[in-house]
Amino acid sequence: MTDSIAQPPTRAPAYGATSRAPNPASLADVLERVLDKGIIIAGDIRVDLLQIELLTIRIRLLVASVDKAQEMGIDWWRHDPMLNADARELADENQRLRDRLKELEPSKDDSD
Amino acid sequence: MTVTDTGLYVYAVARGLGEADIDQMTGLGSAPLRIVTHRGLDAVVSEVGLDEFDDDALRRNLEDLQWLERVARTHDDVIRSVSSAAASAPLRLATICLSVERVRALLDQWHDALNSALDRIQGRDEWSVKLLVTPGAKDRSTVSSAVGAEDRPGAAYLQRRKNDAEDKARAVAEAEARAEEVHAQLSGSAVASRRLGLQDARLSGLQGTMVLNAAYLVDRNRTSAFTDLTDRLAAAHPALQVEVQGPWPPYSFATLEAP
């Protein structure tokens, strides 16, 4: 690539605004790209790369087959908000309750 | 140990990005975006709390799909905005540096490789094409007439199920073969192409069996030629459902080594 400077300075349209599919990008598409693609450079938080590699493998499995992921014991997404709108509301509600509880009982450790 | 409670989340590395391009734009936690420029490369960063992004917090948070979705979507939003202003190479989720000097050090260390990656994607966009098939949607009448359904309903039912299964397998195999043709034609109209993993219908939200999930790197001034081609291919293959999405930032093609 020696002629990269010669590229005309065309502007991209606003990304996403001109999507031809009726739905906005699904979470599966977004995770596939932001976790599995993109440039890998080790930052200063060293554990993140390994963690993200593991997570990527799990997401890849999950995206390919919900059933197979479950067979392999990958069930951390079981009450997964992206699969179930009710679960999402429930998760929000749980979080609100936990936050509220924390306010009411500041001395107690709320870890489970 | 540095006593610091914030870090810099690096979203992307761009070339030719101006302050005006990111004016008013915010990243994670609604923190304003900043540009760290070094040797002609612009890192797009925003400040994040290390209570959310240090080793321990990340280990915990990455298990939390709600957290992950929020961070992934914000990451994607920032990259979409930045990519529409300048050639940008997206970094993988959760790349954190502890200081501006450290961001500069990364830009220095990876300078040539990042420049090459930006050369590959400059003036180009990623387009996503998925092909799906829904076997059995038609042709049902031809199956049931094969057996005398009146006098042996049980046998007829079993035969029908067997035929259905065979029809489905045949339809998927047929669709896979057509998908190869479509992929070859689209690849011919793109600068580069990559196959991505096929997605479970429950996560893709799409009906049918996915037989192709691919990304294409397309010259921006050839966009309409590419999308016209997808329309023509969809018309030529009525058995396939063609889902075209784009433009995406060039996630699948901004890699540090030649793809």
PDB file of C-alpha atoms in Angstrom, chain A residues 1 4-5 7-8 10-49 51-53 55-56 58-60 62-67 70 76-77 80-83 88 91-92 95, chain B residues 21 53-55 58-59 62-63 65-66 68-69 72-73 75-76 80 83-85 89-98 102 106 110 114 117 119-120 122 124-128 130 196-200 202-204 213 215 220 227 230-231 243-249 251-252 254-256:
ATOM      1  CA  MET A   1       0.000   0.000   0.000  1.00  0.00           C
ATOM      2  CA  SER A   4      -2.909   5.429   0.676  1.00  0.00           C
ATOM      3  CA  ILE A   5      -2.453   9.186   0.746  1.00  0.00           C
ATOM      4  CA  GLN A   7      -7.517   8.345  -1.180  1.00  0.00           C
ATOM      5  CA  PRO A   8     -10.104  11.060  -1.743  1.00  0.00           C
ATOM      6  CA  THR A  10     -14.793  11.168   1.164  1.00  0.00           C
ATOM      7  CA  ARG A  11     -16.843  11.264   4.316  1.00  0.00           C
ATOM      8  CA  ALA A  12     -18.696   8.222   5.499  1.00  0.00           C
ATOM      9  CA  PRO A  13     -22.390   8.521   6.082  1.00  0.00           C
ATOM     10  CA  ALA A  14     -23.384   8.403   9.730  1.00  0.00           C
ATOM     11  CA  TYR A  15     -22.771   4.810  10.700  1.00  0.00           C
ATOM     12  CA  GLY A  16     -25.878   2.882  11.475  1.00  0.00           C
ATOM     13  CA  ALA A  17     -28.180   5.602  10.247  1.00  0.00           C
ATOM     14  CA  THR A  18     -28.417   4.053   6.815  1.00  0.00           C
ATOM     15  CA  SER A  19     -28.760   0.453   7.875  1.00  0.00           C
ATOM     16  CA  ARG A  20     -30.696  -1.436   5.239  1.00  0.00           C
ATOM     17  CA  ALA A  21     -31.946  -4.036   7.672  1.00  0.00           C
ATOM     18  CA  PRO A  22     -35.100  -3.203   9.589  1.00  0.00           C
ATOM     19  CA  ASN A  23     -33.519  -3.896  12.983  1.00  0.00           C
ATOM     20  CA  PRO A  24     -30.637  -2.061  14.575  1.00  0.00           C
ATOM     21  CA  ALA A  25     -27.506  -4.125  15.124  1.00  0.00           C
ATOM     22  CA  SER A  26     -28.303  -7.083  17.325  1.00  0.00           C
ATOM     23  CA  LEU A  27     -26.324  -7.603  20.487  1.00  0.00           C
ATOM     24  CA  ALA A  28     -24.920 -10.773  18.901  1.00  0.00           C
ATOM     25  CA  ASP A  29     -23.485  -8.707  16.030  1.00  0.00           C
ATOM     26  CA  VAL A  30     -22.085  -6.035  18.339  1.00  0.00           C
ATOM     27  CA  LEU A  31     -20.465  -8.525  20.725  1.00  0.00           C
ATOM     28  CA  GLU A  32     -19.095 -10.539  17.844  1.00  0.00           C
ATOM     29  CA  ARG A  33     -17.300  -7.454  16.599  1.00  0.00           C
ATOM     30  CA  VAL A  34     -16.230  -5.586  19.724  1.00  0.00           C
ATOM     31  CA  LEU A  35     -15.050  -8.766  21.469  1.00  0.00           C
ATOM     32  CA  ASP A  36     -13.894 -11.000  18.679  1.00  0.00           C
ATOM     33  CA  LYS A  37     -12.585  -8.430  16.221  1.00  0.00           C
ATOM     34  CA  GLY A  38     -10.705  -5.179  16.503  1.00  0.00           C
ATOM     35  CA  ILE A  39      -7.094  -4.528  17.310  1.00  0.00           C
ATOM     36  CA  ILE A  40      -5.587  -6.272  20.300  1.00  0.00           C
ATOM     37  CA  ILE A  41      -3.060  -4.155  22.137  1.00  0.00           C
ATOM     38  CA  ALA A  42      -2.168  -4.939  25.718  1.00  0.00           C
ATOM     39  CA  GLY A  43      -3.055  -1.962  27.848  1.00  0.00           C
ATOM     40  CA  ASP A  44      -2.023  -1.481  31.452  1.00  0.00           C
ATOM     41  CA  ILE A  45      -4.708  -3.685  32.958  1.00  0.00           C
ATOM     42  CA  ARG A  46      -2.960  -6.965  32.289  1.00  0.00           C
ATOM     43  CA  VAL A  47      -5.700  -9.362  33.190  1.00  0.00           C
ATOM     44  CA  ASP A  48      -8.112  -7.923  30.668  1.00  0.00           C
ATOM     45  CA  LEU A  49      -6.695  -9.657  27.602  1.00  0.00           C
ATOM     46  CA  GLN A  51     -10.367 -12.424  30.499  1.00  0.00           C
ATOM     47  CA  ILE A  52     -11.590 -11.115  27.193  1.00  0.00           C
ATOM     48  CA  GLU A  53     -10.158 -14.100  25.329  1.00  0.00           C
ATOM     49  CA  LEU A  55     -15.233 -14.321  27.292  1.00  0.00           C
ATOM     50  CA  THR A  56     -14.852 -14.221  23.528  1.00  0.00           C
ATOM     51  CA  ARG A  58     -17.858 -18.236  25.477  1.00  0.00           C
ATOM     52  CA  ILE A  59     -19.692 -15.590  23.476  1.00  0.00           C
ATOM     53  CA  ARG A  60     -18.627 -17.315  20.247  1.00  0.00           C
ATOM     54  CA  LEU A  62     -23.198 -18.951  22.759  1.00  0.00           C
ATOM     55  CA  VAL A  63     -23.781 -17.053  19.526  1.00  0.00           C
ATOM     56  CA  ALA A  64     -23.294 -20.239  17.499  1.00  0.00           C
ATOM     57  CA  SER A  65     -25.589 -22.381  19.603  1.00  0.00           C
ATOM     58  CA  VAL A  66     -27.451 -21.532  22.751  1.00  0.00           C
ATOM     59  CA  ASP A  67     -28.069 -25.242  23.360  1.00  0.00           C
ATOM     60  CA  GLN A  70     -25.670 -24.766  27.856  1.00  0.00           C
ATOM     61  CA  TRP A  76     -23.921 -17.483  33.199  1.00  0.00           C
ATOM     62  CA  TRP A  77     -26.252 -15.924  30.672  1.00  0.00           C
ATOM     63  CA  ASP A  80     -29.905 -13.389  29.981  1.00  0.00           C
ATOM     64  CA  PRO A  81     -31.544 -10.059  29.311  1.00  0.00           C
ATOM     65  CA  MET A  82     -30.866 -10.301  25.597  1.00  0.00           C
ATOM     66  CA  LEU A  83     -32.893 -13.491  25.362  1.00  0.00           C
ATOM     67  CA  ARG A  88     -34.212  -7.849  31.717  1.00  0.00           C
ATOM     68  CA  ALA A  91     -32.676  -7.977  36.519  1.00  0.00           C
ATOM     69  CA  ASP A  92     -33.201  -4.212  36.634  1.00  0.00           C
ATOM     70  CA  GLN A  95     -30.472  -4.336  40.939  1.00  0.00           C
TER      71      GLN A  95
ATOM     72  CA  ASP B  21     -14.968  15.793  15.139  1.00  0.00           C
ATOM     73  CA  PHE B  53     -12.138  -1.184  35.111  1.00  0.00           C
ATOM     74  CA  ASP B  54      -9.194  -2.470  37.146  1.00  0.00           C
ATOM     75  CA  ASP B  55      -8.251  -6.178  37.174  1.00  0.00           C
ATOM     76  CA  LEU B  58     -13.146  -6.272  35.086  1.00  0.00           C
ATOM     77  CA  ARG B  59     -13.056  -9.910  36.097  1.00  0.00           C
ATOM     78  CA  LEU B  62     -17.252  -9.158  32.334  1.00  0.00           C
ATOM     79  CA  GLU B  63     -19.480 -11.845  33.875  1.00  0.00           C
ATOM     80  CA  LEU B  65     -24.129  -9.306  30.706  1.00  0.00           C
ATOM     81  CA  GLN B  66     -25.899  -6.054  31.454  1.00  0.00           C
ATOM     82  CA  LEU B  68     -21.095  -6.017  29.100  1.00  0.00           C
ATOM     83  CA  GLU B  69     -23.932  -4.911  26.853  1.00  0.00           C
ATOM     84  CA  ALA B  72     -20.102  -2.984  24.206  1.00  0.00           C
ATOM     85  CA  ARG B  73     -22.803  -0.685  22.842  1.00  0.00           C
ATOM     86  CA  HIS B  75     -17.789   1.204  22.597  1.00  0.00           C
ATOM     87  CA  ASP B  76     -19.566   0.585  19.287  1.00  0.00           C
ATOM     88  CA  ARG B  80     -19.259   4.501  14.681  1.00  0.00           C
ATOM     89  CA  SER B  83     -15.262   6.233  11.931  1.00  0.00           C
ATOM     90  CA  SER B  84     -17.636   8.564  10.129  1.00  0.00           C
ATOM     91  CA  ALA B  85     -15.162  11.421  10.672  1.00  0.00           C
ATOM     92  CA  ALA B  89      -9.060   1.219  13.647  1.00  0.00           C
ATOM     93  CA  PRO B  90     -11.298  -0.072  16.461  1.00  0.00           C
ATOM     94  CA  LEU B  91      -9.521  -1.502  19.484  1.00  0.00           C
ATOM     95  CA  ARG B  92     -10.857  -4.513  21.267  1.00  0.00           C
ATOM     96  CA  LEU B  93     -13.217  -3.928  24.165  1.00  0.00           C
ATOM     97  CA  ALA B  94     -11.714  -2.730  27.464  1.00  0.00           C
ATOM     98  CA  THR B  95      -8.235  -1.583  26.481  1.00  0.00           C
ATOM     99  CA  ILE B  96      -7.199   0.566  29.441  1.00  0.00           C
ATOM    100  CA  CYS B  97      -4.112   2.748  29.950  1.00  0.00           C
ATOM    101  CA  LEU B  98      -3.197   4.377  33.234  1.00  0.00           C
ATOM    102  CA  ARG B 102       1.115   5.282  28.458  1.00  0.00           C
ATOM    103  CA  LEU B 106       1.393   2.364  22.872  1.00  0.00           C
ATOM    104  CA  TRP B 110       2.593   0.006  17.476  1.00  0.00           C
ATOM    105  CA  LEU B 114      -1.384   0.726  13.175  1.00  0.00           C
ATOM    106  CA  ALA B 117      -4.016  -1.277   9.405  1.00  0.00           C
ATOM    107  CA  ASP B 119      -4.000   2.088   5.164  1.00  0.00           C
ATOM    108  CA  ARG B 120      -6.064  -1.036   4.573  1.00  0.00           C
ATOM    109  CA  GLN B 122      -9.042   4.091   4.776  1.00  0.00           C
ATOM    110  CA  ARG B 124     -13.644   1.765   3.094  1.00  0.00           C
ATOM    111  CA  ASP B 125     -16.515   0.387   5.133  1.00  0.00           C
ATOM    112  CA  GLU B 126     -17.490  -3.017   6.400  1.00  0.00           C
ATOM    113  CA  TRP B 127     -20.786  -4.520   5.205  1.00  0.00           C
ATOM    114  CA  SER B 128     -22.441  -7.481   6.836  1.00  0.00           C
ATOM    115  CA  LYS B 130     -26.238 -12.914   6.275  1.00  0.00           C
ATOM    116  CA  LEU B 196     -17.917 -14.939  10.573  1.00  0.00           C
ATOM    117  CA  GLY B 197     -19.534 -17.584  12.777  1.00  0.00           C
ATOM    118  CA  LEU B 198     -23.083 -18.647  12.020  1.00  0.00           C
ATOM    119  CA  GLN B 199     -25.477 -17.357  14.652  1.00  0.00           C
ATOM    120  CA  ASP B 200     -28.123 -19.111  16.699  1.00  0.00           C
ATOM    121  CA  ARG B 202     -32.332 -16.963  19.340  1.00  0.00           C
ATOM    122  CA  LEU B 203     -29.495 -14.447  19.391  1.00  0.00           C
ATOM    123  CA  SER B 204     -29.635 -13.160  15.848  1.00  0.00           C
ATOM    124  CA  ASN B 213     -22.510 -14.781   7.939  1.00  0.00           C
ATOM    125  CA  ALA B 215     -18.196  -9.323   6.372  1.00  0.00           C
ATOM    126  CA  ARG B 220     -16.796   3.837  -0.062  1.00  0.00           C
ATOM    127  CA  THR B 227     -25.605  -2.997  -2.413  1.00  0.00           C
ATOM    128  CA  THR B 230     -26.833  -7.795  -3.003  1.00  0.00           C
ATOM    129  CA  ASP B 231     -30.257  -6.823  -4.399  1.00  0.00           C
ATOM    130  CA  GLU B 243     -29.909  -9.656   5.327  1.00  0.00           C
ATOM    131  CA  VAL B 244     -27.613  -6.760   4.486  1.00  0.00           C
ATOM    132  CA  GLN B 245     -26.371  -4.420   7.186  1.00  0.00           C
ATOM    133  CA  GLY B 246     -24.018  -1.522   6.986  1.00  0.00           C
ATOM    134  CA  PRO B 247     -21.971   0.426   6.865  1.00  0.00           C
ATOM    135  CA  TRP B 248     -20.159  -0.963   9.892  1.00  0.00           C
ATOM    136  CA  PRO B 249     -16.866   0.435  11.100  1.00  0.00           C
ATOM    137  CA  TYR B 251     -13.994  -4.145  12.816  1.00  0.00           C
ATOM    138  CA  SER B 252     -13.298  -7.320  10.890  1.00  0.00           C
ATOM    139  CA  ALA B 254      -8.601  -3.465  11.024  1.00  0.00           C
ATOM    140  CA  THR B 255      -6.122  -6.054  12.167  1.00  0.00           C
ATOM    141  CA  LEU B 256      -2.474  -5.633  12.993  1.00  0.00           C
TER     142      LEU B 256
END
